[in-house]
């Protein structure tokens, strides 16, 4: 039990929470949205500094504390999928809320 507790306190190993929200949206150009989310990336989200961004499968913001937020358009329906993983449920929900709002603002600017 002591070793397990010690491992849980280490970055990259400790406790992480995960959640996903799907947001129905009007049809849009997926590539344009992804490029827009990358080019206008905020310096912080959910109160955490964005360390780097990957656009391999949507837009994934990786934060300085090893948490992350992924915004990706569905390949089959007009839905934005917003995923988050962080060290606490509260942080996951904050990331999902702010990330979803960011995506909807960008989408609104694109679709008018």
PDB file of C-alpha atoms in Angstrom:
ATOM      1  CA  UNK A   1       0.000   0.000   0.000  1.00  0.00           C
ATOM      2  CA  UNK A   2       2.886   2.393   0.691  1.00  0.00           C
ATOM      3  CA  UNK A   3       4.395   1.853  -2.784  1.00  0.00           C
ATOM      4  CA  UNK A   4       0.998   2.354  -4.431  1.00  0.00           C
ATOM      5  CA  UNK A   5       0.485   5.606  -2.509  1.00  0.00           C
ATOM      6  CA  UNK A   6       3.957   6.794  -3.493  1.00  0.00           C
ATOM      7  CA  UNK A   7       3.292   6.048  -7.162  1.00  0.00           C
ATOM      8  CA  UNK A   8      -0.004   7.927  -7.079  1.00  0.00           C
ATOM      9  CA  UNK A   9       1.833  11.067  -5.960  1.00  0.00           C
ATOM     10  CA  UNK A  10       4.212  11.013  -8.944  1.00  0.00           C
ATOM     11  CA  UNK A  11       3.528  13.017 -12.097  1.00  0.00           C
ATOM     12  CA  UNK A  12       2.694  10.792 -15.101  1.00  0.00           C
ATOM     13  CA  UNK A  13       1.511   8.024 -12.749  1.00  0.00           C
ATOM     14  CA  UNK A  14      -0.802   9.635 -10.193  1.00  0.00           C
ATOM     15  CA  UNK A  15      -4.567   9.791 -10.213  1.00  0.00           C
ATOM     16  CA  UNK A  16      -6.156  11.212 -13.328  1.00  0.00           C
ATOM     17  CA  UNK A  17      -9.796  11.883 -14.118  1.00  0.00           C
ATOM     18  CA  UNK A  18     -11.307  11.783 -17.589  1.00  0.00           C
ATOM     19  CA  UNK A  19     -14.561  12.897 -19.201  1.00  0.00           C
ATOM     20  CA  UNK A  20     -16.040  13.600 -22.619  1.00  0.00           C
ATOM     21  CA  UNK A  21     -18.818  15.898 -23.809  1.00  0.00           C
ATOM     22  CA  UNK A  22     -20.393  15.755 -27.254  1.00  0.00           C
ATOM     23  CA  UNK A  23     -21.811  19.000 -28.608  1.00  0.00           C
ATOM     24  CA  UNK A  24     -24.231  18.956 -31.533  1.00  0.00           C
ATOM     25  CA  UNK A  25     -23.408  21.687 -34.040  1.00  0.00           C
ATOM     26  CA  UNK A  26     -24.435  22.837 -37.501  1.00  0.00           C
ATOM     27  CA  UNK A  27     -22.388  21.236 -40.322  1.00  0.00           C
ATOM     28  CA  UNK A  28     -18.992  22.900 -40.834  1.00  0.00           C
ATOM     29  CA  UNK A  29     -15.620  22.462 -42.532  1.00  0.00           C
ATOM     30  CA  UNK A  30     -13.611  20.336 -40.121  1.00  0.00           C
ATOM     31  CA  UNK A  31     -10.182  21.287 -41.422  1.00  0.00           C
ATOM     32  CA  UNK A  32     -10.941  24.988 -41.158  1.00  0.00           C
ATOM     33  CA  UNK A  33     -12.100  24.617 -37.558  1.00  0.00           C
ATOM     34  CA  UNK A  34      -8.987  22.642 -36.572  1.00  0.00           C
ATOM     35  CA  UNK A  35      -6.681  25.217 -38.190  1.00  0.00           C
ATOM     36  CA  UNK A  36      -8.571  28.015 -36.452  1.00  0.00           C
ATOM     37  CA  UNK A  37      -8.313  26.336 -33.030  1.00  0.00           C
ATOM     38  CA  UNK A  38      -4.553  25.901 -33.517  1.00  0.00           C
ATOM     39  CA  UNK A  39      -3.862  29.398 -34.833  1.00  0.00           C
ATOM     40  CA  UNK A  40      -5.869  31.128 -32.089  1.00  0.00           C
ATOM     41  CA  UNK A  41      -4.815  28.861 -29.228  1.00  0.00           C
ATOM     42  CA  UNK A  42      -5.079  30.519 -25.813  1.00  0.00           C
ATOM     43  CA  UNK A  43      -2.069  30.681 -23.483  1.00  0.00           C
ATOM     44  CA  UNK A  44      -4.158  29.170 -20.664  1.00  0.00           C
ATOM     45  CA  UNK A  45      -7.370  27.178 -20.307  1.00  0.00           C
ATOM     46  CA  UNK A  46      -9.052  26.228 -17.069  1.00  0.00           C
ATOM     47  CA  UNK A  47      -6.396  28.247 -15.250  1.00  0.00           C
ATOM     48  CA  UNK A  48      -3.563  26.034 -16.557  1.00  0.00           C
ATOM     49  CA  UNK A  49      -0.802  27.059 -18.981  1.00  0.00           C
ATOM     50  CA  UNK A  50      -0.872  25.443 -22.430  1.00  0.00           C
ATOM     51  CA  UNK A  51       2.519  23.747 -22.890  1.00  0.00           C
ATOM     52  CA  UNK A  52       2.086  22.562 -26.475  1.00  0.00           C
ATOM     53  CA  UNK A  53      -0.512  21.671 -29.084  1.00  0.00           C
ATOM     54  CA  UNK A  54      -0.972  18.629 -31.313  1.00  0.00           C
ATOM     55  CA  UNK A  55      -3.251  18.673 -34.346  1.00  0.00           C
ATOM     56  CA  UNK A  56      -2.884  14.988 -35.181  1.00  0.00           C
ATOM     57  CA  UNK A  57      -6.492  13.998 -34.375  1.00  0.00           C
ATOM     58  CA  UNK A  58      -8.369  17.245 -33.883  1.00  0.00           C
ATOM     59  CA  UNK A  59      -6.711  19.775 -31.596  1.00  0.00           C
ATOM     60  CA  UNK A  60      -5.099  18.574 -28.385  1.00  0.00           C
ATOM     61  CA  UNK A  61      -3.924  21.167 -25.881  1.00  0.00           C
ATOM     62  CA  UNK A  62      -1.357  19.625 -23.518  1.00  0.00           C
ATOM     63  CA  UNK A  63      -0.884  21.605 -20.329  1.00  0.00           C
ATOM     64  CA  UNK A  64       2.123  22.220 -18.096  1.00  0.00           C
ATOM     65  CA  UNK A  65       0.653  19.976 -15.372  1.00  0.00           C
ATOM     66  CA  UNK A  66       0.249  17.002 -17.817  1.00  0.00           C
ATOM     67  CA  UNK A  67      -3.505  17.441 -18.128  1.00  0.00           C
ATOM     68  CA  UNK A  68      -4.953  17.742 -21.632  1.00  0.00           C
ATOM     69  CA  UNK A  69      -7.985  18.813 -23.641  1.00  0.00           C
ATOM     70  CA  UNK A  70      -8.871  17.374 -27.052  1.00  0.00           C
ATOM     71  CA  UNK A  71     -11.417  18.983 -29.372  1.00  0.00           C
ATOM     72  CA  UNK A  72     -12.215  16.913 -32.436  1.00  0.00           C
ATOM     73  CA  UNK A  73     -14.983  16.954 -34.987  1.00  0.00           C
ATOM     74  CA  UNK A  74     -16.848  13.682 -35.434  1.00  0.00           C
ATOM     75  CA  UNK A  75     -16.065  11.951 -38.701  1.00  0.00           C
ATOM     76  CA  UNK A  76     -19.667  10.865 -39.228  1.00  0.00           C
ATOM     77  CA  UNK A  77     -22.037  13.475 -37.809  1.00  0.00           C
ATOM     78  CA  UNK A  78     -22.229  17.226 -37.027  1.00  0.00           C
ATOM     79  CA  UNK A  79     -20.835  16.821 -33.522  1.00  0.00           C
ATOM     80  CA  UNK A  80     -17.823  18.250 -31.722  1.00  0.00           C
ATOM     81  CA  UNK A  81     -16.306  15.840 -29.246  1.00  0.00           C
ATOM     82  CA  UNK A  82     -14.520  17.472 -26.325  1.00  0.00           C
ATOM     83  CA  UNK A  83     -12.348  15.257 -24.112  1.00  0.00           C
ATOM     84  CA  UNK A  84     -10.320  16.170 -21.025  1.00  0.00           C
ATOM     85  CA  UNK A  85      -8.012  14.431 -18.586  1.00  0.00           C
ATOM     86  CA  UNK A  86      -6.665  16.068 -15.431  1.00  0.00           C
ATOM     87  CA  UNK A  87      -5.676  15.445 -11.837  1.00  0.00           C
ATOM     88  CA  UNK A  88      -9.104  16.323 -10.429  1.00  0.00           C
ATOM     89  CA  UNK A  89     -12.729  16.087 -11.503  1.00  0.00           C
ATOM     90  CA  UNK A  90     -13.109  19.838 -10.978  1.00  0.00           C
ATOM     91  CA  UNK A  91     -10.251  20.558 -13.385  1.00  0.00           C
ATOM     92  CA  UNK A  92     -11.679  18.123 -15.964  1.00  0.00           C
ATOM     93  CA  UNK A  93     -15.030  19.907 -15.847  1.00  0.00           C
ATOM     94  CA  UNK A  94     -13.373  23.339 -16.069  1.00  0.00           C
ATOM     95  CA  UNK A  95     -11.389  22.227 -19.122  1.00  0.00           C
ATOM     96  CA  UNK A  96     -14.473  20.722 -20.772  1.00  0.00           C
ATOM     97  CA  UNK A  97     -16.488  23.875 -20.143  1.00  0.00           C
ATOM     98  CA  UNK A  98     -13.838  26.311 -21.355  1.00  0.00           C
ATOM     99  CA  UNK A  99     -12.760  24.087 -24.247  1.00  0.00           C
ATOM    100  CA  UNK A 100     -16.328  23.609 -25.435  1.00  0.00           C
ATOM    101  CA  UNK A 101     -16.976  27.348 -25.253  1.00  0.00           C
ATOM    102  CA  UNK A 102     -13.747  28.045 -27.165  1.00  0.00           C
ATOM    103  CA  UNK A 103     -14.735  25.592 -29.907  1.00  0.00           C
ATOM    104  CA  UNK A 104     -18.229  27.048 -30.189  1.00  0.00           C
ATOM    105  CA  UNK A 105     -16.854  30.609 -30.435  1.00  0.00           C
ATOM    106  CA  UNK A 106     -14.468  29.568 -33.213  1.00  0.00           C
ATOM    107  CA  UNK A 107     -17.203  27.652 -34.991  1.00  0.00           C
ATOM    108  CA  UNK A 108     -19.564  30.626 -34.713  1.00  0.00           C
ATOM    109  CA  UNK A 109     -16.934  32.866 -36.297  1.00  0.00           C
ATOM    110  CA  UNK A 110     -16.493  30.394 -39.167  1.00  0.00           C
ATOM    111  CA  UNK A 111     -20.146  29.659 -39.918  1.00  0.00           C
ATOM    112  CA  UNK A 112     -21.352  33.165 -39.158  1.00  0.00           C
TER     113      UNK A 112
END
